């Protein structure tokens, strides 16, 4: 069993806060079951108990089996479950988002829907990748040109550093074997980064299709996020592996990148980067409890669970019993 991206112990009061539960627990080759309100992970070494309230996102790797009762306690505690490849480098399937708040995805949609704001986020993404440059005032075409130049320069620098012969980026989508060894390594590294990015995007509840640089694909935002770490993690690792020889280069690249992702704490970094991009001006991201409201005129919110018809409680009066019922429904994620 392996556990990655652990976080400091929190008090029982803090365990309900999503902000304190952005932790990723990875399990592989074990049976996951439930014991009271804890998960148990059993393998050849024995049984390990994991308090469900401490889990932000549970990553189920190869050889993992999970029981219905284990999934039930994870659902009750609001944890995310994602089925992944070895150490999270492939995304296969995922459940609900970690946060019950829609604030982050609404911030994403708001920035995406406005052409000027979308360009501002694209510039911020470039600045995140290349902090030594200021892309302020750049058009989209200029950003793409600058990015292309920086990536080409990265390929040349890594080839010189590792002694690998590089003839340019050449690959055929869907045909991994068509490229030479360094191109195969770069392709394998890119696939790993897509898996990591999709896991974090799913955990945060963002929309994978609303991209700011990429467009038109169901994973456009995932592709955006994966590119954050192309030149400082993905490409360097790919060239290091290619320098060791062409044998079994795809799986060796995945293993090497897995280790680098672990040592660099990339999952937590990815969470911070996405939140910083989509909520850079202190957008409120409530995570203490459910927040269910109804939209009124001019973007104003009014309380949910109340009838606003002419013959209903349109003046806003609500009995204590109704308040209690609304709170209970909100806790269960249902408003009738």
Short mmCIF file of C-alpha atoms in Angstrom, two decimals:
data_model
loop_
_atom_site.label_atom_id
_atom_site.label_comp_id
_atom_site.label_asym_id
_atom_site.label_seq_id
_atom_site.Cartn_x
_atom_site.Cartn_y
_atom_site.Cartn_z
CA UNK A 1 0.00 0.00 0.00
CA UNK A 2 1.15 3.52 -0.70
CA UNK A 3 -0.16 6.83 0.61
CA UNK A 4 0.83 10.05 -1.12
CA UNK A 5 0.42 13.74 -0.40
CA UNK A 6 -0.35 13.41 3.29
CA UNK A 7 -1.39 16.46 5.30
CA UNK A 8 -0.93 17.51 8.96
CA UNK A 9 -3.41 16.20 11.52
CA UNK A 10 -6.47 18.43 12.02
CA UNK A 11 -8.78 18.75 14.96
CA UNK A 12 -12.29 17.20 14.76
CA UNK A 13 -13.77 20.66 14.19
CA UNK A 14 -11.46 21.25 11.25
CA UNK A 15 -12.11 17.89 9.61
CA UNK A 16 -15.28 19.14 7.97
CA UNK A 17 -13.51 21.97 6.13
CA UNK A 18 -12.75 21.19 2.51
CA UNK A 19 -9.80 23.59 2.64
CA UNK A 20 -8.16 21.30 5.19
CA UNK A 21 -9.06 18.14 3.28
CA UNK A 22 -7.32 18.77 -0.03
CA UNK A 23 -5.33 15.58 0.58
CA UNK A 24 -4.79 12.76 -1.88
CA UNK A 25 -4.60 9.21 -0.52
CA UNK A 26 -3.40 6.62 -3.02
CA UNK A 27 -4.02 2.89 -2.55
CA UNK A 28 -3.09 -0.03 -4.79
CA UNK A 29 -3.23 -3.83 -4.71
CA UNK A 30 -5.47 -4.07 -1.69
CA UNK A 31 -9.09 -4.55 -0.64
CA UNK A 32 -10.79 -1.41 0.71
CA UNK A 33 -13.57 -2.00 3.21
CA UNK A 34 -15.33 -0.17 6.04
CA UNK A 35 -14.92 -0.43 9.82
CA UNK A 36 -17.35 1.94 11.57
CA UNK A 37 -16.52 5.40 10.11
CA UNK A 38 -13.04 4.43 8.97
CA UNK A 39 -11.77 2.78 5.82
CA UNK A 40 -9.68 -0.36 6.02
CA UNK A 41 -7.11 -1.22 3.39
CA UNK A 42 -6.04 -4.86 3.54
CA UNK A 43 -3.13 -6.39 1.68
CA UNK A 44 -0.44 -9.01 2.31
CA UNK A 45 1.12 -6.78 5.00
CA UNK A 46 -2.07 -6.55 7.06
CA UNK A 47 -4.89 -4.08 7.63
CA UNK A 48 -4.50 -0.31 7.81
CA UNK A 49 -7.25 1.95 9.17
CA UNK A 50 -7.79 5.35 7.52
CA UNK A 51 -10.30 7.80 9.11
CA UNK A 52 -12.70 8.69 6.30
CA UNK A 53 -13.01 12.31 7.48
CA UNK A 54 -9.31 12.92 6.79
CA UNK A 55 -9.55 11.94 3.12
CA UNK A 56 -9.99 14.62 0.51
CA UNK A 57 -9.54 12.46 -2.58
CA UNK A 58 -9.06 8.69 -2.62
CA UNK A 59 -7.09 7.46 -5.62
CA UNK A 60 -7.70 3.78 -6.38
CA UNK A 61 -4.78 2.33 -8.30
CA UNK A 62 -4.21 -1.03 -10.03
CA UNK A 63 -5.26 -4.18 -8.20
CA UNK A 64 -7.65 -2.36 -5.88
CA UNK A 65 -11.08 -3.66 -4.90
CA UNK A 66 -13.53 -1.57 -2.89
CA UNK A 67 -16.74 -2.66 -1.17
CA UNK A 68 -20.15 -1.05 -1.27
CA UNK A 69 -19.89 -0.16 2.44
CA UNK A 70 -16.59 1.62 1.87
CA UNK A 71 -18.11 3.69 -0.92
CA UNK A 72 -21.05 4.51 1.36
CA UNK A 73 -18.85 5.96 4.12
CA UNK A 74 -16.85 7.93 1.56
CA UNK A 75 -20.07 9.38 0.19
CA UNK A 76 -21.24 10.30 3.68
CA UNK A 77 -17.98 12.07 4.45
CA UNK A 78 -17.98 13.95 1.13
CA UNK A 79 -14.73 12.47 -0.18
CA UNK A 80 -13.86 12.15 -3.86
CA UNK A 81 -13.07 8.74 -5.33
CA UNK A 82 -11.06 8.52 -8.53
CA UNK A 83 -9.95 5.36 -10.34
CA UNK A 84 -6.45 5.94 -11.68
CA UNK A 85 -3.40 4.27 -13.15
CA UNK A 86 -0.27 3.53 -11.17
CA UNK A 87 0.33 6.37 -8.70
CA UNK A 88 -2.29 8.50 -10.37
CA UNK A 89 -0.67 8.99 -13.76
CA UNK A 90 -3.80 7.92 -15.66
CA UNK A 91 -7.39 9.03 -15.04
CA UNK A 92 -9.99 6.33 -15.68
CA UNK A 93 -13.14 7.42 -13.84
CA UNK A 94 -14.24 9.68 -11.02
CA UNK A 95 -17.13 10.41 -8.73
CA UNK A 96 -18.40 13.62 -7.16
CA UNK A 97 -16.29 16.70 -6.61
CA UNK A 98 -14.64 17.34 -3.25
CA UNK A 99 -16.41 20.64 -2.63
CA UNK A 100 -20.17 20.98 -2.43
CA UNK A 101 -19.82 24.63 -3.34
CA UNK A 102 -20.16 25.70 -6.97
CA UNK A 103 -18.09 28.85 -6.37
CA UNK A 104 -14.97 27.67 -8.19
CA UNK A 105 -16.73 26.31 -11.27
CA UNK A 106 -18.89 29.45 -11.39
CA UNK A 107 -15.73 31.57 -11.28
CA UNK A 108 -14.33 29.44 -14.11
CA UNK A 109 -17.49 29.80 -16.19
CA UNK A 110 -17.66 33.55 -15.55
CA UNK A 111 -14.06 34.07 -16.69
CA UNK A 112 -14.52 31.75 -19.67
CA UNK A 113 -17.72 33.42 -20.89
CA UNK A 114 -16.12 36.87 -21.20
CA UNK A 115 -13.58 37.18 -24.02
CA UNK A 116 -11.48 39.76 -22.20
CA UNK A 117 -11.46 37.78 -18.94
CA UNK A 118 -10.65 34.59 -20.83
CA UNK A 119 -7.62 36.25 -22.37
CA UNK A 120 -6.55 37.57 -18.95
CA UNK A 121 -6.60 34.01 -17.58
CA UNK A 122 -4.61 32.78 -20.59
CA UNK A 123 -1.99 35.46 -19.86
CA UNK A 124 -1.95 34.44 -16.19
CA UNK A 125 -1.39 30.83 -17.27
CA UNK A 126 1.58 31.89 -19.38
CA UNK A 127 2.97 33.92 -16.47
CA UNK A 128 2.59 30.88 -14.21
CA UNK A 129 4.62 28.75 -16.61
CA UNK A 130 7.24 31.37 -17.44
CA UNK A 131 7.51 33.83 -14.53
CA UNK A 132 10.52 35.57 -16.10
CA UNK A 133 8.29 37.03 -18.85
CA UNK A 134 5.44 39.53 -18.68
CA UNK A 135 2.73 38.68 -21.24
CA UNK A 136 0.63 41.75 -20.44
CA UNK A 137 -0.79 43.20 -23.65
CA UNK A 138 -0.05 40.06 -25.70
CA UNK A 139 -2.68 38.86 -28.12
CA UNK A 140 -3.61 35.19 -28.24
CA UNK A 141 -1.51 34.70 -31.35
CA UNK A 142 1.48 36.27 -29.61
CA UNK A 143 0.97 34.05 -26.56
CA UNK A 144 0.92 30.96 -28.77
CA UNK A 145 4.07 32.11 -30.55
CA UNK A 146 5.91 32.80 -27.30
CA UNK A 147 4.83 29.47 -25.84
CA UNK A 148 6.00 27.61 -28.95
CA UNK A 149 9.40 29.31 -28.81
CA UNK A 150 9.82 28.50 -25.10
CA UNK A 151 8.93 24.83 -25.59
CA UNK A 152 11.32 24.49 -28.54
CA UNK A 153 14.04 26.07 -26.42
CA UNK A 154 13.24 23.63 -23.61
CA UNK A 155 13.60 20.66 -25.96
CA UNK A 156 16.99 21.92 -27.14
CA UNK A 157 18.21 22.62 -23.60
CA UNK A 158 17.17 19.21 -22.32
CA UNK A 159 18.72 17.45 -25.32
CA UNK A 160 22.02 19.24 -24.63
CA UNK A 161 21.82 18.49 -20.89
CA UNK A 162 21.17 14.78 -21.33
CA UNK A 163 23.11 14.13 -24.55
CA UNK A 164 20.02 12.90 -26.39
CA UNK A 165 19.82 13.41 -30.16
CA UNK A 166 16.74 15.54 -30.86
CA UNK A 167 15.34 16.02 -34.35
CA UNK A 168 12.18 17.85 -33.36
CA UNK A 169 8.76 16.92 -32.03
CA UNK A 170 7.38 14.28 -34.38
CA UNK A 171 4.59 11.91 -33.45
CA UNK A 172 1.41 10.43 -34.92
CA UNK A 173 -1.64 10.58 -32.63
CA UNK A 174 -2.75 7.05 -31.75
CA UNK A 175 0.50 5.48 -32.99
CA UNK A 176 2.94 5.55 -30.08
CA UNK A 177 5.58 3.42 -31.84
CA UNK A 178 5.87 5.77 -34.81
CA UNK A 179 8.16 8.20 -32.96
CA UNK A 180 11.79 7.77 -31.98
CA UNK A 181 12.77 7.12 -28.37
CA UNK A 182 12.81 10.73 -27.12
CA UNK A 183 9.50 11.48 -28.84
CA UNK A 184 7.95 8.38 -27.27
CA UNK A 185 9.18 9.51 -23.86
CA UNK A 186 7.71 12.98 -24.33
CA UNK A 187 4.37 11.46 -25.42
CA UNK A 188 4.29 9.13 -22.40
CA UNK A 189 5.10 12.04 -20.09
CA UNK A 190 2.30 14.13 -21.60
CA UNK A 191 -0.21 11.33 -21.06
CA UNK A 192 0.82 11.10 -17.41
CA UNK A 193 0.41 14.83 -16.91
CA UNK A 194 -3.07 14.70 -18.46
CA UNK A 195 -4.04 12.05 -15.92
CA UNK A 196 -2.77 14.11 -12.99
CA UNK A 197 -4.48 17.26 -14.25
CA UNK A 198 -7.80 15.50 -14.83
CA UNK A 199 -7.74 14.00 -11.33
CA UNK A 200 -7.30 17.43 -9.73
CA UNK A 201 -9.85 19.13 -11.99
CA UNK A 202 -12.39 16.44 -11.10
CA UNK A 203 -11.60 16.70 -7.38
CA UNK A 204 -12.11 20.47 -7.38
CA UNK A 205 -15.35 20.26 -9.34
CA UNK A 206 -14.15 22.44 -12.22
CA UNK A 207 -15.45 22.00 -15.75
CA UNK A 208 -12.91 20.01 -17.80
CA UNK A 209 -14.28 21.38 -21.08
CA UNK A 210 -14.02 25.14 -20.41
CA UNK A 211 -10.44 25.83 -21.47
CA UNK A 212 -8.68 29.19 -21.69
CA UNK A 213 -5.92 28.23 -24.13
CA UNK A 214 -7.24 24.95 -25.56
CA UNK A 215 -10.74 24.91 -27.00
CA UNK A 216 -13.32 22.60 -28.54
CA UNK A 217 -12.50 19.43 -26.62
CA UNK A 218 -14.21 17.86 -23.62
CA UNK A 219 -10.87 18.08 -21.74
CA UNK A 220 -9.74 21.54 -22.88
CA UNK A 221 -9.16 22.82 -19.33
CA UNK A 222 -7.34 19.59 -18.42
CA UNK A 223 -4.97 20.18 -21.34
CA UNK A 224 -4.45 23.75 -20.12
CA UNK A 225 -3.53 22.59 -16.63
CA UNK A 226 -1.25 19.77 -17.79
CA UNK A 227 0.78 22.31 -19.79
CA UNK A 228 1.64 24.23 -16.59
CA UNK A 229 4.22 21.59 -15.77
CA UNK A 230 5.44 20.63 -19.23
CA UNK A 231 8.77 22.46 -19.27
CA UNK A 232 9.81 22.07 -15.63
CA UNK A 233 8.71 18.46 -14.99
CA UNK A 234 7.38 16.56 -18.02
CA UNK A 235 10.01 17.29 -20.69
CA UNK A 236 13.08 17.08 -18.38
CA UNK A 237 11.98 13.68 -17.04
CA UNK A 238 11.27 12.41 -20.57
CA UNK A 239 14.78 13.31 -21.77
CA UNK A 240 16.40 11.80 -18.69
CA UNK A 241 14.65 8.51 -19.40
CA UNK A 242 15.47 8.64 -23.13
CA UNK A 243 19.14 9.13 -22.27
CA UNK A 244 19.13 5.75 -20.49
CA UNK A 245 18.13 3.85 -23.62
CA UNK A 246 15.13 3.08 -25.85
CA UNK A 247 14.02 -0.18 -24.20
CA UNK A 248 10.54 -0.16 -22.64
CA UNK A 249 10.64 3.63 -22.71
CA UNK A 250 6.92 4.22 -22.18
CA UNK A 251 6.64 2.39 -18.86
CA UNK A 252 10.02 3.68 -17.64
CA UNK A 253 8.90 7.24 -18.34
CA UNK A 254 5.68 6.70 -16.40
CA UNK A 255 7.55 5.29 -13.41
CA UNK A 256 10.11 8.09 -13.43
CA UNK A 257 7.43 10.73 -13.71
CA UNK A 258 5.44 9.05 -10.93
CA UNK A 259 8.43 9.40 -8.61
CA UNK A 260 9.04 13.02 -9.62
CA UNK A 261 5.37 13.89 -9.09
CA UNK A 262 5.54 12.40 -5.61
CA UNK A 263 8.76 14.14 -4.58
CA UNK A 264 7.62 17.50 -5.99
CA UNK A 265 4.19 17.40 -4.30
CA UNK A 266 2.62 18.14 -7.67
CA UNK A 267 -0.96 17.30 -6.68
CA UNK A 268 -1.08 19.94 -3.96
CA UNK A 269 0.71 22.43 -6.20
CA UNK A 270 -1.84 21.82 -8.94
CA UNK A 271 -4.70 22.53 -6.52
CA UNK A 272 -3.13 25.85 -5.50
CA UNK A 273 -2.44 26.85 -9.10
CA UNK A 274 -6.01 26.21 -10.28
CA UNK A 275 -7.55 28.02 -7.33
CA UNK A 276 -5.16 30.94 -7.76
CA UNK A 277 -6.05 31.29 -11.45
CA UNK A 278 -9.82 31.03 -11.13
CA UNK A 279 -10.20 32.96 -7.88
CA UNK A 280 -7.25 35.39 -7.95
CA UNK A 281 -9.05 38.30 -6.33
CA UNK A 282 -10.28 36.52 -3.23
CA UNK A 283 -13.44 34.93 -4.63
CA UNK A 284 -15.26 33.40 -1.69
CA UNK A 285 -14.98 29.62 -1.85
CA UNK A 286 -17.27 28.46 0.96
CA UNK A 287 -16.47 25.01 2.27
CA UNK A 288 -17.87 24.84 5.79
CA UNK A 289 -21.30 23.48 4.81
CA UNK A 290 -23.81 23.25 2.00
CA UNK A 291 -24.84 26.56 0.50
CA UNK A 292 -28.02 26.28 -1.56
CA UNK A 293 -29.68 29.48 -2.75
CA UNK A 294 -31.93 30.73 -5.54
CA UNK A 295 -30.91 33.43 -7.98
CA UNK A 296 -33.08 36.51 -8.10
CA UNK A 297 -32.81 39.68 -10.19
CA UNK A 298 -29.43 41.26 -10.93
CA UNK A 299 -27.51 38.29 -9.56
CA UNK A 300 -28.89 38.58 -6.03
CA UNK A 301 -29.38 35.37 -4.03
CA UNK A 302 -32.46 34.52 -1.95
CA UNK A 303 -33.00 31.61 0.41
CA UNK A 304 -33.85 28.22 -1.08
CA UNK A 305 -36.48 25.86 0.27
CA UNK A 306 -39.13 28.57 0.31
CA UNK A 307 -42.16 29.23 -1.89
CA UNK A 308 -42.02 32.64 -3.57
CA UNK A 309 -45.42 32.40 -5.27
CA UNK A 310 -48.08 35.09 -4.81
CA UNK A 311 -49.94 32.87 -2.35
CA UNK A 312 -46.83 31.44 -0.73
CA UNK A 313 -44.46 32.92 1.78
CA UNK A 314 -43.35 35.74 -0.52
CA UNK A 315 -42.64 38.07 2.42
CA UNK A 316 -39.88 35.81 3.69
CA UNK A 317 -41.48 34.62 6.93
CA UNK A 318 -40.30 31.15 7.91
CA UNK A 319 -41.15 29.12 11.00
CA UNK A 320 -38.50 27.47 13.16
CA UNK A 321 -39.74 24.07 12.01
CA UNK A 322 -39.31 25.05 8.36
CA UNK A 323 -35.82 26.36 9.07
CA UNK A 324 -34.90 23.05 10.69
CA UNK A 325 -36.26 21.12 7.74
CA UNK A 326 -34.32 23.32 5.27
CA UNK A 327 -31.11 22.76 7.22
CA UNK A 328 -31.64 19.01 7.20
CA UNK A 329 -32.31 18.97 3.47
CA UNK A 330 -29.26 21.09 2.82
CA UNK A 331 -27.11 18.70 4.83
CA UNK A 332 -28.38 15.82 2.72
CA UNK A 333 -27.78 17.75 -0.48
CA UNK A 334 -31.50 17.89 -1.34
CA UNK A 335 -33.90 20.84 -1.42
CA UNK A 336 -37.51 20.00 -2.27
#
